[in-house]
Tab-separated table of C-alpha atoms in Angstrom:
chain	number	residue	atom	x	y	z
A	1	UNK	CA	0.346	-0.077	0.166
A	2	UNK	CA	1.025	3.249	-1.058
A	3	UNK	CA	1.014	6.243	1.614
A	4	UNK	CA	2.550	8.763	-0.437
A	5	UNK	CA	2.987	10.049	-4.120
A	6	UNK	CA	4.904	12.402	-6.365
A	7	UNK	CA	3.479	13.325	-9.920
A	8	UNK	CA	5.815	15.528	-11.483
A	9	UNK	CA	5.961	17.806	-14.830
A	10	UNK	CA	1.765	17.334	-15.393
A	11	UNK	CA	-0.464	19.624	-16.868
A	12	UNK	CA	-2.870	19.746	-14.030
A	13	UNK	CA	-6.708	20.798	-14.530
A	14	UNK	CA	-7.028	22.316	-10.532
A	15	UNK	CA	-9.399	24.592	-8.696
A	16	UNK	CA	-7.236	27.498	-9.883
A	17	UNK	CA	-7.443	26.441	-13.534
A	18	UNK	CA	-4.845	24.618	-16.188
A	19	UNK	CA	-1.268	24.855	-14.587
A	20	UNK	CA	1.828	22.571	-15.028
A	21	UNK	CA	3.636	21.887	-12.049
A	22	UNK	CA	4.136	18.748	-9.491
A	23	UNK	CA	1.262	17.122	-7.085
A	24	UNK	CA	1.714	15.773	-3.387
A	25	UNK	CA	-0.508	12.516	-2.376
A	26	UNK	CA	0.104	11.695	1.534
A	27	UNK	CA	-2.033	9.685	3.659
A	28	UNK	CA	-5.192	9.720	1.431
A	29	UNK	CA	-4.966	13.706	0.762
A	30	UNK	CA	-3.632	15.982	-1.476
A	31	UNK	CA	-1.009	17.966	0.287
A	32	UNK	CA	0.862	20.202	-2.265
A	33	UNK	CA	0.340	21.443	-5.822
A	34	UNK	CA	3.030	23.771	-6.638
A	35	UNK	CA	5.242	24.666	-9.843
A	36	UNK	CA	8.008	21.920	-8.401
A	37	UNK	CA	7.882	19.696	-5.222
A	38	UNK	CA	11.188	18.100	-3.999
A	39	UNK	CA	9.457	15.728	-1.105
A	40	UNK	CA	10.562	12.517	-0.884
A	41	UNK	CA	7.962	9.616	-1.985
A	42	UNK	CA	7.388	5.994	-1.802
A	43	UNK	CA	6.038	6.586	-5.642
A	44	UNK	CA	7.736	8.790	-7.981
A	45	UNK	CA	5.872	9.366	-11.466
A	46	UNK	CA	7.604	11.546	-13.910
A	47	UNK	CA	6.586	11.102	-17.073
A	48	UNK	CA	6.085	13.572	-20.110
A	49	UNK	CA	3.356	14.789	-21.555
A	50	UNK	CA	0.619	13.722	-19.276
A	51	UNK	CA	-2.463	15.570	-17.780
A	52	UNK	CA	-4.159	15.147	-14.327
A	53	UNK	CA	-7.391	15.814	-13.553
A	54	UNK	CA	-9.761	14.902	-10.932
A	55	UNK	CA	-11.457	11.615	-10.417
A	56	UNK	CA	-14.368	10.472	-12.345
A	57	UNK	CA	-17.610	10.608	-10.186
A	58	UNK	CA	-19.744	7.952	-11.630
A	59	UNK	CA	-23.289	8.722	-10.165
A	60	UNK	CA	-25.572	6.414	-11.841
A	61	UNK	CA	-23.746	2.351	-12.282
A	62	UNK	CA	-25.621	-0.820	-12.152
A	63	UNK	CA	-23.083	-3.581	-10.204
A	64	UNK	CA	-25.776	-5.803	-9.949
A	65	UNK	CA	-24.833	-7.186	-6.100
A	66	UNK	CA	-26.251	-8.918	-5.025
A	67	UNK	CA	-28.579	-10.960	-7.343
A	68	UNK	CA	-27.279	-10.602	-10.171
A	69	UNK	CA	-23.410	-11.535	-9.884
A	70	UNK	CA	-22.869	-13.551	-13.149
A	71	UNK	CA	-23.266	-9.940	-14.795
A	72	UNK	CA	-21.374	-7.956	-12.582
A	73	UNK	CA	-20.264	-7.339	-8.881
A	74	UNK	CA	-19.224	-4.456	-6.764
A	75	UNK	CA	-15.273	-5.693	-6.973
A	76	UNK	CA	-15.562	-6.297	-11.135
A	77	UNK	CA	-17.372	-3.373	-11.174
A	78	UNK	CA	-15.197	-1.383	-9.731
A	79	UNK	CA	-12.286	-2.592	-11.566
A	80	UNK	CA	-13.355	-1.466	-14.478
A	81	UNK	CA	-14.354	1.762	-13.077
A	82	UNK	CA	-10.752	1.944	-12.099
A	83	UNK	CA	-9.829	1.189	-15.590
A	84	UNK	CA	-11.303	4.028	-17.114
A	85	UNK	CA	-10.595	7.254	-14.590
A	86	UNK	CA	-13.596	6.304	-12.625
A	87	UNK	CA	-12.945	6.876	-8.380
A	88	UNK	CA	-16.377	6.997	-7.439
A	89	UNK	CA	-19.329	5.648	-8.048
A	90	UNK	CA	-23.201	5.576	-6.978
A	91	UNK	CA	-25.111	2.065	-7.331
A	92	UNK	CA	-28.498	2.061	-8.079
A	93	UNK	CA	-31.322	-0.320	-5.885
A	94	UNK	CA	-32.537	-2.437	-8.335
A	95	UNK	CA	-30.505	-5.178	-7.347
A	96	UNK	CA	-32.344	-8.422	-5.703
A	97	UNK	CA	-33.025	-7.597	-2.555
A	98	UNK	CA	-33.382	-4.207	-3.744
A	99	UNK	CA	-32.205	-1.543	-1.641
A	100	UNK	CA	-35.281	-0.569	-0.059
A	101	UNK	CA	-34.389	-1.003	3.855
A	102	UNK	CA	-32.049	0.094	5.580
A	103	UNK	CA	-30.655	-3.801	6.230
A	104	UNK	CA	-30.206	-4.191	2.520
A	105	UNK	CA	-28.303	-0.551	2.265
A	106	UNK	CA	-26.061	-2.005	4.814
A	107	UNK	CA	-25.212	-5.041	3.391
A	108	UNK	CA	-24.201	-3.515	0.126
A	109	UNK	CA	-22.503	-1.181	1.995
A	110	UNK	CA	-20.136	-3.518	4.821
A	111	UNK	CA	-19.159	-5.767	1.021
A	112	UNK	CA	-18.478	-2.584	-1.010
A	113	UNK	CA	-16.375	-1.742	2.282
A	114	UNK	CA	-14.625	-5.493	1.309
A	115	UNK	CA	-14.735	-5.659	-2.393
A	116	UNK	CA	-14.622	-2.578	-4.167
A	117	UNK	CA	-11.182	-1.269	-5.587
A	118	UNK	CA	-13.038	2.245	-5.183
A	119	UNK	CA	-14.790	4.886	-3.245
A	120	UNK	CA	-18.926	3.938	-3.043
A	121	UNK	CA	-22.301	4.934	-1.962
A	122	UNK	CA	-25.506	3.481	-2.817
A	123	UNK	CA	-29.206	4.623	-3.768
A	124	UNK	CA	-32.191	3.558	-1.876
A	125	UNK	CA	-35.461	2.911	-3.833
A	126	UNK	CA	-38.799	4.560	-3.351
A	127	UNK	CA	-41.567	2.253	-3.450
A	128	UNK	CA	-45.285	2.878	-2.201
A	129	UNK	CA	-44.883	1.176	0.930
A	130	UNK	CA	-41.207	2.446	2.309
A	131	UNK	CA	-41.565	6.389	3.384
A	132	UNK	CA	-40.429	5.343	7.064
A	133	UNK	CA	-37.005	4.191	5.588
A	134	UNK	CA	-36.607	7.180	3.178
A	135	UNK	CA	-37.356	9.577	6.134
A	136	UNK	CA	-34.879	7.483	8.615
A	137	UNK	CA	-31.730	6.902	6.172
A	138	UNK	CA	-28.788	8.406	6.462
A	139	UNK	CA	-25.045	9.146	4.136
A	140	UNK	CA	-26.847	8.120	0.998
A	141	UNK	CA	-26.674	10.333	-2.452
A	142	UNK	CA	-30.507	10.015	-2.694
A	143	UNK	CA	-33.647	8.522	-3.084
A	144	UNK	CA	-33.940	6.568	-6.618
A	145	UNK	CA	-37.555	7.058	-8.108
A	146	UNK	CA	-38.576	4.847	-11.177
A	147	UNK	CA	-41.590	6.732	-12.447
A	148	UNK	CA	-41.596	4.716	-15.655
A	149	UNK	CA	-41.305	0.191	-15.591
A	150	UNK	CA	-38.869	-1.268	-13.735
A	151	UNK	CA	-38.528	-4.652	-11.817
A	152	UNK	CA	-40.292	-5.636	-8.581
A	153	UNK	CA	-41.984	-2.922	-6.412
A	154	UNK	CA	-39.418	-0.263	-7.835
A	155	UNK	CA	-42.288	1.309	-9.706
A	156	UNK	CA	-43.741	4.503	-7.974
A	157	UNK	CA	-45.758	6.225	-10.806
A	158	UNK	CA	-49.295	6.945	-8.365
A	159	UNK	CA	-49.889	10.804	-7.344
A	160	UNK	CA	-50.581	10.019	-3.381
A	161	UNK	CA	-47.087	8.420	-2.837
A	162	UNK	CA	-45.027	10.672	-5.171
A	163	UNK	CA	-46.441	13.578	-3.019
A	164	UNK	CA	-45.291	12.173	0.371
A	165	UNK	CA	-42.015	11.887	-1.315
A	166	UNK	CA	-41.035	15.402	-2.169
A	167	UNK	CA	-43.456	16.589	0.726
A	168	UNK	CA	-41.518	14.262	3.435
A	169	UNK	CA	-38.279	13.424	2.464
A	170	UNK	CA	-34.981	15.601	2.931
A	171	UNK	CA	-32.139	13.724	0.686
A	172	UNK	CA	-32.530	14.998	-3.671
A	173	UNK	CA	-34.264	12.771	-5.287
A	174	UNK	CA	-33.092	10.917	-8.657
A	175	UNK	CA	-35.700	9.951	-11.066
A	176	UNK	CA	-35.951	7.053	-13.940
A	177	UNK	CA	-38.284	9.653	-15.942
A	178	UNK	CA	-41.288	8.028	-18.086
A	179	UNK	CA	-44.683	8.010	-18.160
A	180	UNK	CA	-45.386	4.543	-17.049
A	181	UNK	CA	-49.429	4.736	-18.309
A	182	UNK	CA	-48.082	5.655	-21.733
A	183	UNK	CA	-45.546	2.794	-21.682
A	184	UNK	CA	-48.294	0.632	-21.468
A	185	UNK	CA	-50.361	1.676	-23.847
A	186	UNK	CA	-47.834	1.722	-26.563
A	187	UNK	CA	-47.021	-2.281	-25.343
A	188	UNK	CA	-50.260	-2.897	-26.663
A	189	UNK	CA	-49.927	-1.040	-29.772
A	190	UNK	CA	-46.812	-2.949	-30.721
A	191	UNK	CA	-47.789	-6.641	-29.652
A	192	UNK	CA	-46.103	-8.938	-30.933
A	193	UNK	CA	-43.333	-6.447	-32.609
A	194	UNK	CA	-39.798	-8.407	-33.228
A	195	UNK	CA	-38.244	-5.179	-34.548
A	196	UNK	CA	-35.793	-3.754	-32.033
A	197	UNK	CA	-36.780	-0.081	-33.682
A	198	UNK	CA	-39.995	-0.689	-32.192
A	199	UNK	CA	-38.347	-0.103	-28.757
A	200	UNK	CA	-37.849	3.746	-28.540
A	201	UNK	CA	-41.590	4.223	-29.963
A	202	UNK	CA	-42.653	2.312	-27.280
A	203	UNK	CA	-40.748	4.168	-24.476
A	204	UNK	CA	-41.556	7.493	-26.161
A	205	UNK	CA	-40.363	11.237	-26.145
A	206	UNK	CA	-43.807	12.283	-25.586
A	207	UNK	CA	-43.810	10.289	-22.733
A	208	UNK	CA	-40.581	11.226	-21.118
A	209	UNK	CA	-41.483	14.853	-21.379
A	210	UNK	CA	-44.960	14.203	-20.143
A	211	UNK	CA	-43.218	12.619	-16.557
A	212	UNK	CA	-40.482	15.112	-16.054
A	213	UNK	CA	-42.936	18.006	-16.481
A	214	UNK	CA	-44.917	16.499	-14.010
A	215	UNK	CA	-41.584	15.602	-11.735
A	216	UNK	CA	-40.556	19.153	-12.249
A	217	UNK	CA	-43.977	20.393	-11.038
A	218	UNK	CA	-43.418	18.094	-7.848
A	219	UNK	CA	-39.965	19.704	-7.003
A	220	UNK	CA	-41.513	23.405	-7.891
A	221	UNK	CA	-44.570	22.755	-5.394
A	222	UNK	CA	-42.363	21.321	-2.368
A	223	UNK	CA	-39.010	22.839	-3.388
A	224	UNK	CA	-37.060	19.555	-3.404
A	225	UNK	CA	-34.330	19.143	-4.809
A	226	UNK	CA	-34.767	16.788	-8.541
A	227	UNK	CA	-32.290	15.300	-10.440
A	228	UNK	CA	-33.118	13.892	-13.286
A	229	UNK	CA	-31.518	10.493	-14.646
A	230	UNK	CA	-30.327	9.329	-18.081
A	231	UNK	CA	-31.930	12.771	-20.345
A	232	UNK	CA	-33.349	11.655	-24.019
A	233	UNK	CA	-34.954	13.950	-25.608
A	234	UNK	CA	-34.948	17.358	-27.221
A	235	UNK	CA	-38.151	18.276	-25.767
A	236	UNK	CA	-36.805	17.867	-21.896
A	237	UNK	CA	-33.296	19.837	-23.247
A	238	UNK	CA	-35.712	22.924	-24.310
A	239	UNK	CA	-38.056	22.729	-21.024
A	240	UNK	CA	-34.781	22.757	-19.054
A	241	UNK	CA	-33.239	25.253	-21.084
A	242	UNK	CA	-36.431	27.537	-20.033
A	243	UNK	CA	-36.231	26.557	-16.159
A	244	UNK	CA	-36.279	29.029	-13.917
A	245	UNK	CA	-35.715	26.933	-10.610
A	246	UNK	CA	-32.289	25.661	-12.349
A	247	UNK	CA	-30.527	25.211	-8.749
A	248	UNK	CA	-33.244	22.933	-7.574
A	249	UNK	CA	-33.362	20.738	-10.831
A	250	UNK	CA	-30.479	18.874	-12.536
A	251	UNK	CA	-29.948	16.829	-15.280
A	252	UNK	CA	-27.288	14.097	-16.274
A	253	UNK	CA	-26.851	12.422	-20.186
A	254	UNK	CA	-24.922	9.448	-20.734
A	255	UNK	CA	-22.612	9.087	-23.332
A	256	UNK	CA	-24.243	6.585	-25.195
A	257	UNK	CA	-27.512	8.702	-25.656
A	258	UNK	CA	-24.618	11.584	-26.686
A	259	UNK	CA	-22.731	9.750	-28.904
A	260	UNK	CA	-25.255	7.350	-31.070
A	261	UNK	CA	-28.429	7.261	-32.268
A	262	UNK	CA	-30.836	5.442	-34.127
A	263	UNK	CA	-31.441	4.048	-36.405
A	264	UNK	CA	-27.614	3.562	-37.011
A	265	UNK	CA	-27.141	2.474	-33.428
A	266	UNK	CA	-29.575	-0.268	-33.542
A	267	UNK	CA	-28.892	-1.457	-37.509
A	268	UNK	CA	-25.411	-2.264	-36.191
A	269	UNK	CA	-25.731	-3.603	-32.583
A	270	UNK	CA	-29.443	-4.819	-32.659
A	271	UNK	CA	-30.930	-5.673	-29.380
A	272	UNK	CA	-27.732	-4.891	-27.198
A	273	UNK	CA	-28.007	-1.130	-28.162
A	274	UNK	CA	-31.510	-1.868	-26.249
A	275	UNK	CA	-31.591	0.487	-22.718
A	276	UNK	CA	-34.269	1.900	-21.166
A	277	UNK	CA	-35.154	5.318	-22.056
A	278	UNK	CA	-34.028	4.338	-25.135
A	279	UNK	CA	-31.487	5.556	-27.684
A	280	UNK	CA	-33.488	8.235	-29.906
A	281	UNK	CA	-32.638	9.569	-33.541
A	282	UNK	CA	-30.261	12.226	-34.373
A	283	UNK	CA	-32.202	15.440	-33.629
A	284	UNK	CA	-32.768	14.382	-29.529
A	285	UNK	CA	-28.915	13.139	-29.471
A	286	UNK	CA	-27.872	16.545	-31.289
A	287	UNK	CA	-29.715	18.074	-29.009
A	288	UNK	CA	-28.429	16.890	-25.854
A	289	UNK	CA	-24.830	17.232	-27.794
A	290	UNK	CA	-25.488	20.404	-27.352
A	291	UNK	CA	-27.368	20.860	-24.075
A	292	UNK	CA	-24.537	19.407	-22.158
A	293	UNK	CA	-21.842	22.176	-24.072
A	294	UNK	CA	-23.878	24.730	-23.296
A	295	UNK	CA	-24.404	23.722	-19.252
A	296	UNK	CA	-28.373	23.294	-19.831
A	297	UNK	CA	-27.415	19.376	-18.834
A	298	UNK	CA	-25.299	19.666	-15.719
A	299	UNK	CA	-23.471	16.288	-16.114
A	300	UNK	CA	-22.930	12.923	-17.477
A	301	UNK	CA	-22.827	9.827	-15.895
A	302	UNK	CA	-22.396	6.025	-17.580
A	303	UNK	CA	-25.851	4.274	-16.726
A	304	UNK	CA	-23.569	1.460	-16.584
A	305	UNK	CA	-26.052	-1.491	-16.674
A	306	UNK	CA	-24.158	-5.010	-17.721
A	307	UNK	CA	-25.699	-8.189	-19.100
A	308	UNK	CA	-24.137	-10.723	-20.974
A	309	UNK	CA	-23.660	-11.141	-24.753
A	310	UNK	CA	-25.945	-14.506	-24.305
A	311	UNK	CA	-28.447	-12.501	-22.532
A	312	UNK	CA	-28.482	-9.464	-24.876
A	313	UNK	CA	-28.004	-11.250	-28.158
A	314	UNK	CA	-31.818	-12.646	-27.818
A	315	UNK	CA	-34.388	-10.845	-30.231
A	316	UNK	CA	-36.445	-8.161	-29.196
A	317	UNK	CA	-38.560	-7.417	-27.014
A	318	UNK	CA	-36.736	-10.596	-24.957
A	319	UNK	CA	-33.511	-9.154	-24.957
A	320	UNK	CA	-33.131	-7.194	-21.008
A	321	UNK	CA	-32.205	-3.335	-21.702
A	322	UNK	CA	-29.210	-2.145	-20.863
A	323	UNK	CA	-25.429	-1.365	-21.675
A	324	UNK	CA	-21.933	-1.819	-19.998
A	325	UNK	CA	-20.218	1.746	-20.164
A	326	UNK	CA	-18.571	2.599	-16.773
A	327	UNK	CA	-14.946	1.975	-18.263
A	328	UNK	CA	-15.512	4.166	-21.641
A	329	UNK	CA	-17.220	6.946	-20.365
A	330	UNK	CA	-13.813	9.431	-19.500
A	331	UNK	CA	-12.052	7.944	-22.697
A	332	UNK	CA	-15.072	9.160	-24.897
A	333	UNK	CA	-15.187	12.730	-23.691
A	334	UNK	CA	-11.106	12.736	-23.880
A	335	UNK	CA	-11.654	12.010	-27.533
A	336	UNK	CA	-14.099	14.867	-27.823
A	337	UNK	CA	-12.080	17.507	-26.396
A	338	UNK	CA	-9.177	16.237	-28.836
A	339	UNK	CA	-12.266	16.798	-31.196
A	340	UNK	CA	-12.975	20.393	-29.909
A	341	UNK	CA	-16.495	20.212	-29.008
A	342	UNK	CA	-15.568	20.376	-25.131
A	343	UNK	CA	-12.622	22.122	-23.103
A	344	UNK	CA	-10.469	20.266	-20.851
A	345	UNK	CA	-12.414	22.120	-17.797
A	346	UNK	CA	-15.472	21.525	-19.117
A	347	UNK	CA	-15.032	17.970	-19.125
A	348	UNK	CA	-13.492	18.030	-15.249
A	349	UNK	CA	-16.587	20.017	-15.104
A	350	UNK	CA	-19.290	17.358	-16.324
A	351	UNK	CA	-17.411	14.320	-14.678
A	352	UNK	CA	-16.335	15.691	-11.452
A	353	UNK	CA	-16.500	18.327	-10.237
A	354	UNK	CA	-20.759	19.080	-10.926
A	355	UNK	CA	-21.507	15.073	-9.886
A	356	UNK	CA	-19.782	16.172	-6.601
A	357	UNK	CA	-21.313	19.893	-6.379
A	358	UNK	CA	-25.201	18.310	-7.318
A	359	UNK	CA	-24.729	15.331	-4.182
A	360	UNK	CA	-22.648	17.706	-1.741
A	361	UNK	CA	-20.154	15.215	-1.421
A	362	UNK	CA	-17.585	16.262	1.075
A	363	UNK	CA	-13.963	16.730	-0.434
A	364	UNK	CA	-14.027	15.193	-3.723
A	365	UNK	CA	-14.646	16.328	-7.319
A	366	UNK	CA	-11.833	18.704	-7.470
A	367	UNK	CA	-7.691	18.643	-7.366
A	368	UNK	CA	-7.244	20.870	-4.694
A	369	UNK	CA	-4.876	20.520	-1.587
A	370	UNK	CA	-7.376	19.075	1.352
A	371	UNK	CA	-8.889	17.149	-0.907
A	372	UNK	CA	-9.582	13.123	-0.520
A	373	UNK	CA	-6.783	12.523	-3.344
A	374	UNK	CA	-9.179	10.971	-6.032
A	375	UNK	CA	-6.948	11.697	-9.519
A	376	UNK	CA	-6.685	10.074	-12.793
A	377	UNK	CA	-3.699	10.433	-15.124
A	378	UNK	CA	-4.378	10.790	-18.732
A	379	UNK	CA	-2.381	11.091	-22.435
A	380	UNK	CA	-4.611	13.208	-24.182
A	381	UNK	CA	-1.928	12.424	-27.293
A	382	UNK	CA	-2.312	8.541	-26.395
A	383	UNK	CA	-4.466	6.512	-28.992
A	384	UNK	CA	-6.796	3.293	-28.405
A	385	UNK	CA	-9.125	1.214	-29.642
A	386	UNK	CA	-11.627	-0.023	-27.987
A	387	UNK	CA	-12.058	-3.682	-27.844
A	388	UNK	CA	-13.448	-6.831	-26.578
A	389	UNK	CA	-9.433	-7.222	-25.011
A	390	UNK	CA	-9.154	-4.101	-23.028
A	391	UNK	CA	-12.819	-3.961	-21.509
A	392	UNK	CA	-12.820	-5.106	-17.810
A	393	UNK	CA	-16.611	-5.193	-17.259
A	394	UNK	CA	-17.536	-8.893	-16.495
A	395	UNK	CA	-19.823	-8.374	-19.246
A	396	UNK	CA	-17.073	-8.193	-21.668
A	397	UNK	CA	-18.507	-5.958	-24.827
A	398	UNK	CA	-18.972	-2.433	-25.342
A	399	UNK	CA	-21.238	-0.818	-28.189
A	400	UNK	CA	-18.539	1.103	-28.743
A	401	UNK	CA	-15.781	-1.556	-29.955
A	402	UNK	CA	-14.067	-0.622	-32.760
A	403	UNK	CA	-14.111	2.715	-32.289
A	404	UNK	CA	-10.325	4.504	-32.464
A	405	UNK	CA	-10.449	7.195	-29.303
A	406	UNK	CA	-7.487	9.872	-29.030
A	407	UNK	CA	-6.886	10.174	-25.284
A	408	UNK	CA	-6.410	7.052	-23.100
A	409	UNK	CA	-5.969	6.849	-19.091
A	410	UNK	CA	-2.709	6.006	-18.042
A	411	UNK	CA	-2.981	5.486	-14.073
A	412	UNK	CA	-6.280	5.572	-11.775
A	413	UNK	CA	-5.557	6.839	-7.792
A	414	UNK	CA	-7.876	6.573	-5.419
A	415	UNK	CA	-7.268	8.289	-1.797
A	416	UNK	CA	-3.499	8.837	-2.504
A	417	UNK	CA	-2.680	5.133	-4.059
A	418	UNK	CA	-2.825	3.952	-7.278
A	419	UNK	CA	-5.364	1.589	-8.261
A	420	UNK	CA	-4.454	0.869	-12.069
A	421	UNK	CA	-1.547	1.582	-14.044
A	422	UNK	CA	-1.188	0.762	-17.918
A	423	UNK	CA	-3.014	-2.390	-17.359
A	424	UNK	CA	-2.019	-3.441	-13.879
A	425	UNK	CA	-4.120	-3.406	-11.234
A	426	UNK	CA	-3.341	-2.811	-6.972
A	427	UNK	CA	-5.829	-4.314	-5.034
A	428	UNK	CA	-4.290	-3.856	-1.181
A	429	UNK	CA	-6.393	-0.646	-0.866
A	430	UNK	CA	-10.069	-0.800	-0.879
A	431	UNK	CA	-12.246	2.714	-1.590
A	432	UNK	CA	-14.032	4.744	1.316
A	433	UNK	CA	-17.456	5.141	1.273
A	434	UNK	CA	-18.546	9.030	0.513
A	435	UNK	CA	-19.802	10.947	2.731
A	436	UNK	CA	-22.196	13.599	1.746
């Protein structure tokens, strides 16, 4: 276990701007950032041409444990995350059992403490009858509400329980926003279809907009913080652009919704591209891309939701929805920076700084003295192609396979210690529970 690290002669994307110099980590913390540091460290890295960024905070993953460990575990998911520069994850509650009780939450936290290579915390899921849990629970990123179809009891779409959650709880509410009634009606309309392109019609843009409008109204009524997960439509982007309650309501976009579009992605990948809410046509993709560029959309999250290839290769509508992505988000964004779509400061804002701000994470999300030493060393000029051989998720595939990218992760540091460096993992130190 490394207790001190000195990284020399790097481009540093810090709270004070982009500068060149040295950074010193000691006992979990960033203790010095300066033009030159001469302290002794157990590990010294002095490779020219590299850039140091704050570690990515991925606030939306499904690491599948407990219940579906054949797809992913907290260990394998955290390993994949570390390879992609992610130093903190927030896991969603749709496991088996679902994370809807204090006992289930504590069990997940205990398991992560033993197995996760990176920092962690867990959303608690809302049901129609666990309001007491939602009112009692402490130190969580937020309450997750599925207002569109999910599994088991994780569906809350009726007015009375939704009102109660917005009225009577204190944590930020993160939502899967699709209108359940409209989904059910469209499923009847397209019953018997085996065309994966109909997935986007069943889970329509109109249904997403209607639900988002409803949830924004509740957030305003009760002045309750609302975060809209995985935004997918141009209509929602327009709605948020004209919103006067910007601090009250935030949103995220995924790389798969921002970098791909229908029908091309379905023609190439079939049901592997099937996710909820769906990847939509190019006009939606372009609006999402522009929305993130302009700050209308606040941050990026992967919605890493892995399934095995044999599961995804089933025909529509039998294939499960979801895809992996925790390790490809940062490389895709580094490539977008290289191509001039974002500045490196914007990348840090949407992947580290703003997620920390939205969820009021203590001492993470920025390279600043006194913060935890969560950082990722990248080669902005390095190139690589995404292949099955260089993805670490247990599911073993990506819809971005074959994509040539400019910019790659060299090393990832969690609480001051290296956990990944050029294909090697260091597992002698585990991540910490994130505090809010």
